[in-house]
mmCIF file of C-alpha atoms and ligand atoms in Angstrom:
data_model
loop_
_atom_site.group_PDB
_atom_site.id
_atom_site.type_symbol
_atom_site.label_atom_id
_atom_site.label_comp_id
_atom_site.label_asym_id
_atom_site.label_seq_id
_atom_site.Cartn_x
_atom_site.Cartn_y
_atom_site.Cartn_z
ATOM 1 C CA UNK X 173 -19.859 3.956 -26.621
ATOM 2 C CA UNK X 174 -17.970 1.184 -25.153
ATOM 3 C CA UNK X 175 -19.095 -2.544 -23.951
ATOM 4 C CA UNK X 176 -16.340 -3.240 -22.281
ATOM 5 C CA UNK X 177 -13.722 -2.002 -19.659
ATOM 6 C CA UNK X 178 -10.788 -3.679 -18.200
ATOM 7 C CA UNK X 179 -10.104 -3.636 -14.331
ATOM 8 C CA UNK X 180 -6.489 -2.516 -14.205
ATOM 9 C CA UNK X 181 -4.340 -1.594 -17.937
ATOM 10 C CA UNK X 182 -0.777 -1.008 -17.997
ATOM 11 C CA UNK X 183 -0.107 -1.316 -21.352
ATOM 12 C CA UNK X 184 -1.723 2.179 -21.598
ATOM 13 C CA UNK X 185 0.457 3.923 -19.336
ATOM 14 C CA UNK X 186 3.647 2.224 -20.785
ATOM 15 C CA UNK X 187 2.674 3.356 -24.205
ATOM 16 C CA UNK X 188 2.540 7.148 -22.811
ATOM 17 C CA UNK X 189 6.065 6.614 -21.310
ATOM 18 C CA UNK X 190 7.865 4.598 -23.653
ATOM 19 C CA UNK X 191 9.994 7.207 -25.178
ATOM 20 C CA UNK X 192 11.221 8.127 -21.841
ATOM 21 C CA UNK X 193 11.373 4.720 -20.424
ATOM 22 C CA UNK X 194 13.063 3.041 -23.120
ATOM 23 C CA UNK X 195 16.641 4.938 -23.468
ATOM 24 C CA UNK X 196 16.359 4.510 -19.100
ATOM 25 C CA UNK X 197 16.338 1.072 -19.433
ATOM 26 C CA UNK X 198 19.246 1.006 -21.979
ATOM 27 C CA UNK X 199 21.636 3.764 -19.938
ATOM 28 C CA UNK X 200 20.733 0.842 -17.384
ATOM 29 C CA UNK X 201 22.231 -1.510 -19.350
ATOM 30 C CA UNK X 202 25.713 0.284 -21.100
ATOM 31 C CA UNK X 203 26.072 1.295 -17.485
ATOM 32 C CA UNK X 204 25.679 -2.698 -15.659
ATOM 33 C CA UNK X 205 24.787 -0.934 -12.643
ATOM 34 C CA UNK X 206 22.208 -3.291 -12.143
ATOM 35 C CA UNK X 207 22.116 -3.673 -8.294
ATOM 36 C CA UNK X 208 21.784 -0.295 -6.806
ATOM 37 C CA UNK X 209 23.374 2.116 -8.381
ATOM 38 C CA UNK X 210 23.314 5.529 -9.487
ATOM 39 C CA UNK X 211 19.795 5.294 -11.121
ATOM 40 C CA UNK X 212 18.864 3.910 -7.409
ATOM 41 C CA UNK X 213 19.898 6.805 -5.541
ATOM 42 C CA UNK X 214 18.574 9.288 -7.734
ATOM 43 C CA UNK X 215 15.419 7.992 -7.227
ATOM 44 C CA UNK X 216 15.766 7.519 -3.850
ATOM 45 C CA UNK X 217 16.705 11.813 -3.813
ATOM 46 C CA UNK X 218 13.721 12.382 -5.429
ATOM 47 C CA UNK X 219 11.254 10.552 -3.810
ATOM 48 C CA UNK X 220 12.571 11.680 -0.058
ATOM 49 C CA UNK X 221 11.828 15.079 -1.533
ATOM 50 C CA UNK X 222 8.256 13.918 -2.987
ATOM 51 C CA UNK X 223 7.544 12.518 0.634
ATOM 52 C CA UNK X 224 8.805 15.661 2.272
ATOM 53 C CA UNK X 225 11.606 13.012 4.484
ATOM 54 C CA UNK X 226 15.311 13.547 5.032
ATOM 55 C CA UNK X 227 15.714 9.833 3.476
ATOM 56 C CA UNK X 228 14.240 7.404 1.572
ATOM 57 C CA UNK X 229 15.735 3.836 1.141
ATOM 58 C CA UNK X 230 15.028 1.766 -1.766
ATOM 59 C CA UNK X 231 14.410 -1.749 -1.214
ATOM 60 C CA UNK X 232 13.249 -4.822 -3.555
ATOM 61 C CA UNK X 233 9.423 -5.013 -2.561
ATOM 62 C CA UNK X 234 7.118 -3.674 -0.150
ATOM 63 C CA UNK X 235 7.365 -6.942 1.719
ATOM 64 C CA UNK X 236 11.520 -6.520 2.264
ATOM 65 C CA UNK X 237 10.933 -2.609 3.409
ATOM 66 C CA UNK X 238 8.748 -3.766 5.827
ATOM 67 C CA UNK X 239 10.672 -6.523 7.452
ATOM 68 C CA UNK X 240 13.780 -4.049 7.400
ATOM 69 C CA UNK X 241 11.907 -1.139 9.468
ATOM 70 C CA UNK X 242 10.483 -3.496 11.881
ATOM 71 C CA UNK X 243 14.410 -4.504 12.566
ATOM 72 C CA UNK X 244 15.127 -0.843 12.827
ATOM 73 C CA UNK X 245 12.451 -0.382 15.805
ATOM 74 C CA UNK X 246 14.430 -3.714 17.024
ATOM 75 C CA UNK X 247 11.324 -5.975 16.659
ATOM 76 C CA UNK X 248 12.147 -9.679 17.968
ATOM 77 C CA UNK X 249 10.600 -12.821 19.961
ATOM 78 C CA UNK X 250 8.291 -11.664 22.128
ATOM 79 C CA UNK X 251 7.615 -8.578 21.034
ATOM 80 C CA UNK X 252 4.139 -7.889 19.424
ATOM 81 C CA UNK X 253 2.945 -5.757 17.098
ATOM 82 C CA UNK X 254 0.339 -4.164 16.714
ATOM 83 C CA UNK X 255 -2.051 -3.440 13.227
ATOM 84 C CA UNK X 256 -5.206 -4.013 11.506
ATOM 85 C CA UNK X 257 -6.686 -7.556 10.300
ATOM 86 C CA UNK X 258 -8.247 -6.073 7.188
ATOM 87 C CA UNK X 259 -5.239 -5.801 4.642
ATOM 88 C CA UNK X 260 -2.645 -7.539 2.599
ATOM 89 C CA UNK X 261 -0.727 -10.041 4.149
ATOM 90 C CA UNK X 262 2.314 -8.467 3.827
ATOM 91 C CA UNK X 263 2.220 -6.542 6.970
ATOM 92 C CA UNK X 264 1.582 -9.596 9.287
ATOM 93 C CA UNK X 265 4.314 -11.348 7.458
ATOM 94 C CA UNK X 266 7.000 -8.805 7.988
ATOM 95 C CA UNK X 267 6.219 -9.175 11.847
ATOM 96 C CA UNK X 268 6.117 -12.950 11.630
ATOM 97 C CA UNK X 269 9.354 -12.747 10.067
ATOM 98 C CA UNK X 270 11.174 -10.646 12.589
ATOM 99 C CA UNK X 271 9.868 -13.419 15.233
ATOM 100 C CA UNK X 272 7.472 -11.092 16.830
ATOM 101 C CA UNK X 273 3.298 -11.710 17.380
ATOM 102 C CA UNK X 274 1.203 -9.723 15.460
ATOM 103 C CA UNK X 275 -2.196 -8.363 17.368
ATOM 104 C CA UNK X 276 -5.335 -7.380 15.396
ATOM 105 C CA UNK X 277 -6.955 -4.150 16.183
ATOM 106 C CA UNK X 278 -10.499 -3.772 14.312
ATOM 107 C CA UNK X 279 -10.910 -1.178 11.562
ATOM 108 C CA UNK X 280 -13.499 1.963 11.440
ATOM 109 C CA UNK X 281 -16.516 0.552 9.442
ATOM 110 C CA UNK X 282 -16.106 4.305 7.136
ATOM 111 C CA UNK X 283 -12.580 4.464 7.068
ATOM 112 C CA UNK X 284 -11.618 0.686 6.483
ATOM 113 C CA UNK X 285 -8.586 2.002 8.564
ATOM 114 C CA UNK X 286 -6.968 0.576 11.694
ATOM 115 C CA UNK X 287 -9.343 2.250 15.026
ATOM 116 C CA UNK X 288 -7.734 4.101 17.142
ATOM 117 C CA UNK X 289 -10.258 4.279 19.872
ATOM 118 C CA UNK X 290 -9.495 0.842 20.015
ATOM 119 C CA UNK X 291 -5.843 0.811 20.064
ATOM 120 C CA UNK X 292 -4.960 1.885 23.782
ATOM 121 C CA UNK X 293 -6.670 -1.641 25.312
ATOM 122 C CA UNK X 294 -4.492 -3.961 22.897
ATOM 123 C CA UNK X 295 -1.430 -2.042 23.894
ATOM 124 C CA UNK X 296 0.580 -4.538 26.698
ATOM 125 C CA UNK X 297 4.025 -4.133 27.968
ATOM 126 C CA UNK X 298 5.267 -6.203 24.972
ATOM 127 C CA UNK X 299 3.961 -3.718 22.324
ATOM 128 C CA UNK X 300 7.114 -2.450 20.562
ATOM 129 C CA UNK X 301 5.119 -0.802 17.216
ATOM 130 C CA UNK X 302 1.606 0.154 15.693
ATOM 131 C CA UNK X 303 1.633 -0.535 11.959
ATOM 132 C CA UNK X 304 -0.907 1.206 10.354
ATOM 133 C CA UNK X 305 -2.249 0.428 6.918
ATOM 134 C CA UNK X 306 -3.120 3.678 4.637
ATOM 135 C CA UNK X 307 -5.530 0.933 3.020
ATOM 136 C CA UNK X 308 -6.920 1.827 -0.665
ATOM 137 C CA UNK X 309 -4.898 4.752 -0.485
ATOM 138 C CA UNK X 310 -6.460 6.900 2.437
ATOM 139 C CA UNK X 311 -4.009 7.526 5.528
ATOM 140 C CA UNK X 312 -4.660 6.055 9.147
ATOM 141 C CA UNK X 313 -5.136 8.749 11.454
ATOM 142 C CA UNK X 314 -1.665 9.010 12.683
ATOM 143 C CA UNK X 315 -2.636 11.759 14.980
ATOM 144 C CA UNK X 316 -5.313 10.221 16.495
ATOM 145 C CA UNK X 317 -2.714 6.792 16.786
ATOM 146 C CA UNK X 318 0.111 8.295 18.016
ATOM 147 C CA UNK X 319 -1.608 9.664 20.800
ATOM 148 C CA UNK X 320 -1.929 6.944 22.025
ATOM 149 C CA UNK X 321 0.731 5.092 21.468
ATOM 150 C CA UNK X 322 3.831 7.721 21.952
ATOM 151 C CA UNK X 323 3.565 7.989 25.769
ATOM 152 C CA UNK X 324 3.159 4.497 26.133
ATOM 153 C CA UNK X 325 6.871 3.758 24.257
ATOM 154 C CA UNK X 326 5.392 2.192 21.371
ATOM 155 C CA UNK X 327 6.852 3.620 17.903
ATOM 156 C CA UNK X 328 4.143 4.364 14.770
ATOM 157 C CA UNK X 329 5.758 3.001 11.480
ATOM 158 C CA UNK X 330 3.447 3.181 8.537
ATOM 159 C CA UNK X 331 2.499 0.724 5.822
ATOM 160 C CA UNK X 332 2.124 3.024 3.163
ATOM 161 C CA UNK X 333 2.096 0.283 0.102
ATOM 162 C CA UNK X 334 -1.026 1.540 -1.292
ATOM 163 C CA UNK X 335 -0.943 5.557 -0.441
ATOM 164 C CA UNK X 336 2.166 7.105 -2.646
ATOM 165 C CA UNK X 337 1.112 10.990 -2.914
ATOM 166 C CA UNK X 338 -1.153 10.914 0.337
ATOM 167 C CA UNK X 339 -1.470 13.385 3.305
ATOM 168 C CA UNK X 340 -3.154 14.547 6.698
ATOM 169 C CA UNK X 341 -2.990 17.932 6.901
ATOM 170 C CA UNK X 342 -0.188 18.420 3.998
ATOM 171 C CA UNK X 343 2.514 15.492 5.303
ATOM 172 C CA UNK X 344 2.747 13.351 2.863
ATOM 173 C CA UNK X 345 2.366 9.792 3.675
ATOM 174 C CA UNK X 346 6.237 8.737 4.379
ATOM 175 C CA UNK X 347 6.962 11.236 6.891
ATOM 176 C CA UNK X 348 3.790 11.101 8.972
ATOM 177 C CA UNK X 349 5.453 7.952 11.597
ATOM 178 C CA UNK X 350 8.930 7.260 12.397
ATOM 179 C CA UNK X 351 9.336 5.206 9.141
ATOM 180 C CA UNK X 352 7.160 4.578 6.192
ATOM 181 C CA UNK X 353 7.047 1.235 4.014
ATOM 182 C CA UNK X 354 6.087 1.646 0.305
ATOM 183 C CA UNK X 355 5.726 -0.521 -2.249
ATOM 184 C CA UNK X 356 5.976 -0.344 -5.760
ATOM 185 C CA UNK X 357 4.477 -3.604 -7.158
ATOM 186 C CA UNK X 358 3.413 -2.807 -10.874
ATOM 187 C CA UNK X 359 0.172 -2.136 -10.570
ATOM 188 C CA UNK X 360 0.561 0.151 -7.557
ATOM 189 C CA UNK X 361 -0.051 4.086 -7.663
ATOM 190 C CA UNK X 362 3.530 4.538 -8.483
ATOM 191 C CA UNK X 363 4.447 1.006 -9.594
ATOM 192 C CA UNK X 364 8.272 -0.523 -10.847
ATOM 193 C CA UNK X 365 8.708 -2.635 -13.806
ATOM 194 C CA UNK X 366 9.173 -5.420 -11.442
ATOM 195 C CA UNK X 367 9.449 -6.015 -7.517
ATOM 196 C CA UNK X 368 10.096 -2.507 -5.715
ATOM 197 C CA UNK X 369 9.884 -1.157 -2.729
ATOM 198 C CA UNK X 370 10.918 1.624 -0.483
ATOM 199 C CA UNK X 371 11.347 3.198 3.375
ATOM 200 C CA UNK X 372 11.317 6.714 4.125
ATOM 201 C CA UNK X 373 12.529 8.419 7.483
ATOM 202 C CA UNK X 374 13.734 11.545 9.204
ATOM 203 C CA UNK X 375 16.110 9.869 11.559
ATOM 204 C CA UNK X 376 19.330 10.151 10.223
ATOM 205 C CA UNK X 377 20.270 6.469 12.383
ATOM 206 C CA UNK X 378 17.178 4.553 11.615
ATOM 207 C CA UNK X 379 17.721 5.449 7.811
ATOM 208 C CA UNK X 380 21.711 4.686 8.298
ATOM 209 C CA UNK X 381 20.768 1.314 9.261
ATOM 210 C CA UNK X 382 17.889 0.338 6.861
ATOM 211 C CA UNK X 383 20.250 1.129 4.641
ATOM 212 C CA UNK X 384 22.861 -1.753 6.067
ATOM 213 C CA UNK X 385 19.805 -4.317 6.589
ATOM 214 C CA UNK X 386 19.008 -4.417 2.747
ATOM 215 C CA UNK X 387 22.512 -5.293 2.068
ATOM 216 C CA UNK X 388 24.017 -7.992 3.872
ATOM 217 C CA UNK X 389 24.695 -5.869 7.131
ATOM 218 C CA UNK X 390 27.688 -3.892 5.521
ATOM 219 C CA UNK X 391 29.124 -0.593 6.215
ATOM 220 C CA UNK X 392 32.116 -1.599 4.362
ATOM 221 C CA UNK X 393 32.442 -4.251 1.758
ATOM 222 C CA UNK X 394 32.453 -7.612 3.274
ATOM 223 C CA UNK X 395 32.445 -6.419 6.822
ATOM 224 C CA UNK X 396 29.126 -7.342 8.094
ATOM 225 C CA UNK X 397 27.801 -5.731 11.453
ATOM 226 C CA UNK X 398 24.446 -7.940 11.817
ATOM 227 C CA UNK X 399 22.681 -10.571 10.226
ATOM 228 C CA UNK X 400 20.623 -8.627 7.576
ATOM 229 C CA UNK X 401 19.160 -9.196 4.100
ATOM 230 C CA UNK X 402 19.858 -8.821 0.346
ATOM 231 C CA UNK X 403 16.796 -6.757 -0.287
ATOM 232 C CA UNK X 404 18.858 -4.418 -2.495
ATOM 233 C CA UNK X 405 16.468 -2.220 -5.198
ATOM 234 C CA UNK X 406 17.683 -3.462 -8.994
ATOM 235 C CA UNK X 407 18.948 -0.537 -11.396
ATOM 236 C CA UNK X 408 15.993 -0.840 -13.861
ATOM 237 C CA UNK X 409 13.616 -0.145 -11.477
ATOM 238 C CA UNK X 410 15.403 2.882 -10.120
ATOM 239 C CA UNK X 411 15.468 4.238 -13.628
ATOM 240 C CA UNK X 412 11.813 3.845 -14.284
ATOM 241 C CA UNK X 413 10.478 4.867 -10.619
ATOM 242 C CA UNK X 414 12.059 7.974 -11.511
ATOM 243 C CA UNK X 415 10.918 8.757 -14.415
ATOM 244 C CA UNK X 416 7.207 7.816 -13.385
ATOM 245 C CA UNK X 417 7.363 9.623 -9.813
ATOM 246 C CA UNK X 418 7.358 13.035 -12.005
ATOM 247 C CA UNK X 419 3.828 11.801 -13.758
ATOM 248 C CA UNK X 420 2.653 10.395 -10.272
ATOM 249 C CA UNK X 421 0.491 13.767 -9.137
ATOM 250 C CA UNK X 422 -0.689 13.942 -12.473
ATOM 251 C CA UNK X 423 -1.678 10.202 -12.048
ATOM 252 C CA UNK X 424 -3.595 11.098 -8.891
ATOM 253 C CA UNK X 425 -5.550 13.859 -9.521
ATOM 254 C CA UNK X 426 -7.046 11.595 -12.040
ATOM 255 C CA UNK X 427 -7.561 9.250 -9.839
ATOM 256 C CA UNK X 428 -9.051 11.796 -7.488
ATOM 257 C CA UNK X 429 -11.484 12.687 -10.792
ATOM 258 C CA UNK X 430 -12.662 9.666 -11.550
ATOM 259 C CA UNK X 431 -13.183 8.895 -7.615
ATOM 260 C CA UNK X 432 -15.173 12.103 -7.804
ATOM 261 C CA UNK X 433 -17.277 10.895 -10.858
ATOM 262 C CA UNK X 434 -18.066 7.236 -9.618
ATOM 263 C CA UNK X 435 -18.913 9.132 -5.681
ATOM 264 C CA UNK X 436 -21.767 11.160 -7.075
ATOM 265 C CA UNK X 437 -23.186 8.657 -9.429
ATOM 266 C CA UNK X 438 -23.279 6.217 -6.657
ATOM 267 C CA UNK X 439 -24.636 9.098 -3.674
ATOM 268 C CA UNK X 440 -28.251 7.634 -4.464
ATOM 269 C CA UNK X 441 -27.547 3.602 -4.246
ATOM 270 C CA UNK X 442 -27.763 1.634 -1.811
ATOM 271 C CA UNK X 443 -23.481 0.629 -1.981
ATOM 272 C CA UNK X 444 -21.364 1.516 0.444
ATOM 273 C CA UNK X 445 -18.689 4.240 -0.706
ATOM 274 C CA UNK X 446 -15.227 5.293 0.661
ATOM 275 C CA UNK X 447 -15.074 8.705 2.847
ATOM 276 C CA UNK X 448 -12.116 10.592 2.738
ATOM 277 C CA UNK X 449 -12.461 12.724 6.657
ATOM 278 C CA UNK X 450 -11.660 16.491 6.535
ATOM 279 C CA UNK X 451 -8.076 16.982 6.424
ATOM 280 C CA UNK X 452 -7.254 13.643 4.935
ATOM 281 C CA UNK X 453 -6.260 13.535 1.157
ATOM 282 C CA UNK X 454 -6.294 9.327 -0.163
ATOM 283 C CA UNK X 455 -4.212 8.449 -2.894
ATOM 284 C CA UNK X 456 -7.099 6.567 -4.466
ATOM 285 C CA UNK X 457 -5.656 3.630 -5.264
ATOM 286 C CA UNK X 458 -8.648 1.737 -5.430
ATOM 287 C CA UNK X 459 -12.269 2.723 -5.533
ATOM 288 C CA UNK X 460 -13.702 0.279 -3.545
ATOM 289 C CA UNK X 461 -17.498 -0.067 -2.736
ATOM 290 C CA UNK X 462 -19.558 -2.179 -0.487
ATOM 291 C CA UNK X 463 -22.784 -4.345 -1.446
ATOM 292 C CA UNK X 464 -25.510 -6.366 0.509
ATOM 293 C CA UNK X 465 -25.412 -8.461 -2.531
ATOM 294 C CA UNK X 466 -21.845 -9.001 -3.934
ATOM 295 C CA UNK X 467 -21.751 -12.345 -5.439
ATOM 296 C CA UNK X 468 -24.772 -10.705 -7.979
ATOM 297 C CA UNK X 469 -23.897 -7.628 -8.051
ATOM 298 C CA UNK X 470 -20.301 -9.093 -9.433
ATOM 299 C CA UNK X 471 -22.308 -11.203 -11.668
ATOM 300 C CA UNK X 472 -23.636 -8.648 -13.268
ATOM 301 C CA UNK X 473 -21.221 -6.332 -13.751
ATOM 302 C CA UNK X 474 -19.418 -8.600 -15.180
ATOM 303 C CA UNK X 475 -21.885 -9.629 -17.231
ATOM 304 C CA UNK X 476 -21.802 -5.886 -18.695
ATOM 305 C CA UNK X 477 -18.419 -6.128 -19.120
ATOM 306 C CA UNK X 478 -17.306 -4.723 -15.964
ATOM 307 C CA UNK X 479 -14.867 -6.893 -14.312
ATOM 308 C CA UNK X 480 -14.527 -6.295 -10.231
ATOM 309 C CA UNK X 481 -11.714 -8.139 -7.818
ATOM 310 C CA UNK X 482 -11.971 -8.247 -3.917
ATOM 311 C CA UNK X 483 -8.753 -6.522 -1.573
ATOM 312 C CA UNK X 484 -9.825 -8.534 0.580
ATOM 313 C CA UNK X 485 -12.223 -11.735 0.614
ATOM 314 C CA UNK X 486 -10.787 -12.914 3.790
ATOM 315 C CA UNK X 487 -9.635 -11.371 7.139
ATOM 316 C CA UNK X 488 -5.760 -12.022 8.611
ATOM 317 C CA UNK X 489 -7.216 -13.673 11.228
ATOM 318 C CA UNK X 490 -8.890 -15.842 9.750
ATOM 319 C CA UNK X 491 -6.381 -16.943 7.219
ATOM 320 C CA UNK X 492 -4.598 -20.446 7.898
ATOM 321 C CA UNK X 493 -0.749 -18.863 8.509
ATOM 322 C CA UNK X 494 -2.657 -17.241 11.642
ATOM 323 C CA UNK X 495 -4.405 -19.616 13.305
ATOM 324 C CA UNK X 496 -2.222 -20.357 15.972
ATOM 325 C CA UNK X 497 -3.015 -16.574 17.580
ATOM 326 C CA UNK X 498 -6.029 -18.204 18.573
ATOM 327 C CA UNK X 499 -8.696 -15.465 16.543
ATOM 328 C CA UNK X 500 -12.298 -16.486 16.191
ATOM 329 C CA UNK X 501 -14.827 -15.324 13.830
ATOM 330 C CA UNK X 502 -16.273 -12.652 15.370
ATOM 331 C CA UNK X 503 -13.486 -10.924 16.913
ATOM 332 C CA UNK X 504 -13.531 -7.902 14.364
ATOM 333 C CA UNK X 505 -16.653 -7.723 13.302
ATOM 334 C CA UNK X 506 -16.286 -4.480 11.414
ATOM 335 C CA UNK X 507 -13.118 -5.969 9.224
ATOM 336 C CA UNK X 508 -15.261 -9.456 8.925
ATOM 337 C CA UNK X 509 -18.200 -7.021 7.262
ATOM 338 C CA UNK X 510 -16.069 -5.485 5.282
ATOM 339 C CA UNK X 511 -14.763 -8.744 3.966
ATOM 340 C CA UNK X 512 -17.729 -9.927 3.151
ATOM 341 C CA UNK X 513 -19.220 -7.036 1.497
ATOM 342 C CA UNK X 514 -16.275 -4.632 -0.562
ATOM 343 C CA UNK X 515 -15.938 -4.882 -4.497
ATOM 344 C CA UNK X 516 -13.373 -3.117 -6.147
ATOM 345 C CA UNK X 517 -14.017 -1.330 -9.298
ATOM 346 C CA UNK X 518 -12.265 -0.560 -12.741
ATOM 347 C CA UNK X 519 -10.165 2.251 -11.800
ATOM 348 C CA UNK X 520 -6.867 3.547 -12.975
ATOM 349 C CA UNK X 521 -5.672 7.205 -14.495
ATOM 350 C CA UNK X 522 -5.898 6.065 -18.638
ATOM 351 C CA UNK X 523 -9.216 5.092 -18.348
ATOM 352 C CA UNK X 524 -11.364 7.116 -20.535
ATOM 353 C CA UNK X 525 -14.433 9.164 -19.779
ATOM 354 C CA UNK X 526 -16.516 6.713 -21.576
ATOM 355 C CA UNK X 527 -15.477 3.769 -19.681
ATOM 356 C CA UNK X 528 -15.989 5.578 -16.540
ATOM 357 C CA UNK X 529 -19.704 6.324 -17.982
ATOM 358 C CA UNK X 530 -19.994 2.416 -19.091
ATOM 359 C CA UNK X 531 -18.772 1.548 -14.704
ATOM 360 C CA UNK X 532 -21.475 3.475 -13.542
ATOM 361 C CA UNK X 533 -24.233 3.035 -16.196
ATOM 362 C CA UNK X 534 -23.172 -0.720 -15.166
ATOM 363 C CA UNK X 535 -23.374 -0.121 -11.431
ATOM 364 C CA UNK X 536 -26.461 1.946 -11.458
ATOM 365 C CA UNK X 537 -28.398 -0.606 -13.410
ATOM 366 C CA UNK X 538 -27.957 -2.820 -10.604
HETATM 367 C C1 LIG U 29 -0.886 -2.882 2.456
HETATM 368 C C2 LIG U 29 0.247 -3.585 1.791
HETATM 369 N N1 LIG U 29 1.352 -3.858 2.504
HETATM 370 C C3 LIG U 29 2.409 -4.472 1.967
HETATM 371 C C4 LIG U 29 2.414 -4.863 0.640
HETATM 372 C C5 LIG U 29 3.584 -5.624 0.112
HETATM 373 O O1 LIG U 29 4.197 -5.051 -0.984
HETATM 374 P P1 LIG U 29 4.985 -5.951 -2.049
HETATM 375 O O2 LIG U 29 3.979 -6.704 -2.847
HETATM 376 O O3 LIG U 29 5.734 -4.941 -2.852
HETATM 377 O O4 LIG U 29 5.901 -6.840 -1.303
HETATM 378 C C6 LIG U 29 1.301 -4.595 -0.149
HETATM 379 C C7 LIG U 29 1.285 -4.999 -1.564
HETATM 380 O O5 LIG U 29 0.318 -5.282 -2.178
HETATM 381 C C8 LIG U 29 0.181 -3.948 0.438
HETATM 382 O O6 LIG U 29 -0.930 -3.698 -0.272
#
């Protein structure tokens, strides 16, 4: 029996991978190609090929991919784009960034995901991109998005931070939009030693000139065709995203069982759960449920050693950085319920059987 569980343990998985991570890190070193490098690019082979795209681009944080493909769909002052107010700031930054106005679509109150029965009315003439969230791990429905948005000019790019190893219908999250973002912040599905970050494509230009962006604009050395960005991807964590992109499936069927576990134990409370539609496989990055009660609820799992976190307490709209789009309370009521109500729990691939039983003896004695 255990008492306690952490939320999140990474000491766990590195002590399963040292022996393969440690000589990485050193060929790193006797090598100095610390800034790109070889270790980069066969990474950046391998995880094209994991995404099923023609290219992936590696890139120094989820954030920097981001702001790189929105400059590859040419996003600038006055354009808007659009995407969902319920998840990380990250993707309203990278359109911030680029100049352009970000507009708020609400999310499905059982996918958490951007709705796309609510896209086509936010669409204007100024609408350059939809940016999706796969949020917790389970894809937007791309389909259902790009429908929509295709014959009206406007180009789907995916934020994919949170969904390495998903699909709809057997694409893998990556090749699903016209670029994908990823990012591969340590504690992430597939997660660097470090900042990390990556974009995936199948068109040969776009990929050509992400590739320029995240490093000072050059095709050549020191010839510079635009104003761009050192967002280069650091040798060390090419090295070790390889060597844990071969463990990732293993990592997410896992995932998928402990997912499984905490969904049954949890059919007969009154929580909220995630749904996963037909056709949809999530990457379960986090488990998250929903309660009427969360402040207790939190209060007493953590009183049973259970300790929760929120993705996310408070809407985009709401938060200060935004209040000059002129939002109100109100305006997405399913994200604003959602904000008010999720708690994520322990969940990650070393956890053992027992602490799964000690997370939902926890939660069920609520
Ligand atoms: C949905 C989403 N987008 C973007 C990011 C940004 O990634 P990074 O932290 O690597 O910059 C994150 C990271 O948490 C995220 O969850």
């Amino acid at each position: 029996m255990v008492d306690a569980v952490p939320y999140f343990d990474l000491k766990r998985q590195f002590a399963n991978l040292r022996d393969e991570i440690l000589p990485a890190l050193e060929r790193v070193c006797e090598t100095c190609a610390f800034a790109g490098g070889p270790e980069v690019k066969a990474f950046e082979d391998a995880f094209a090929s994991y995404c099923g795209t023609t290219h992936a681009i590696g890139v120094s944080s989820g954030t920097s991919a981001l702001h790189v493909a929105l400059r590859c769909a040419d996003v600038g002052p006055g354009d808007e784009v659009i995407t969902t107010p319920y998840t990380f700031i990250s993707t309203t930054w990278a359109i911030s960034y680029c100049g352009a106005t970000p507009v708020f679509v609400d999310v499905d109150p059982t996918t958490r995901n951007l709705d796309p029965t609510k896209l086509e009315v936010a669409i204007t003439e100024r609408t350059k991109v939809v940016l999706p969230v796969h949020l917790y791990g389970l894809p937007a429905d791309i389909d259902a998005i790009t429908a929509i948005a295709a014959p009206r000019g406007v180009t789907v790019i995916e934020d994919a931070a949170q969904a390495q190893g998903a699909a709809i219908g057997g694409t893998r999250a990556g090749g699903l939009g016209r670029m994908a973002c990823f990012s591969f912040y340590p504690g992430k599905n597939l997660g660097a030693y470090g900042e990390g970050g990556a974009i995936t494509t199948n068109d040969p230009e776009w990929a050509a000139r992400a590739a320029r962006l995240r490093d000072h604009g050059q095709t050549e050395r020191y010839y510079h065709d635009e104003l761009a960005f050192n967002y280069r991807m650091d040798g060390f964590q090419g090295a070790v995203l390889a060597i844990k992109l071969a463990h990732l499936d293993a990592w997410n069927r896992r995932r998928a069982e402990i997912a499984a576990r905490y969904t049954d134990a949890f059919a007969s409370t009154s929580l909220g759960l995630p749904t996963v539609p037909d056709g949809f496989e999530t990457a379960w990055h986090l488990y998250v449920v929903e309660s009427d009660e969360r402040d207790r609820f939190r209060e007493h799992l953590q009183a049973r050693g259970v300790p929760t976190a929120l993705h996310y307490p408070v809407c985009l709209h709401e938060q200060k950085p935004y209040q000059h789009l002129g939002y109100s309370r109100g305006d997405f009521p399913n994200a604003e319920h959602l904000a008010g109500r999720v708690v994520s729990l322990p969940f990650f691939p070393e956890m053992t059987d027992e602490e799964v039983a000690h997370v939902i003896d926890a939660v069920r004695g609520f």
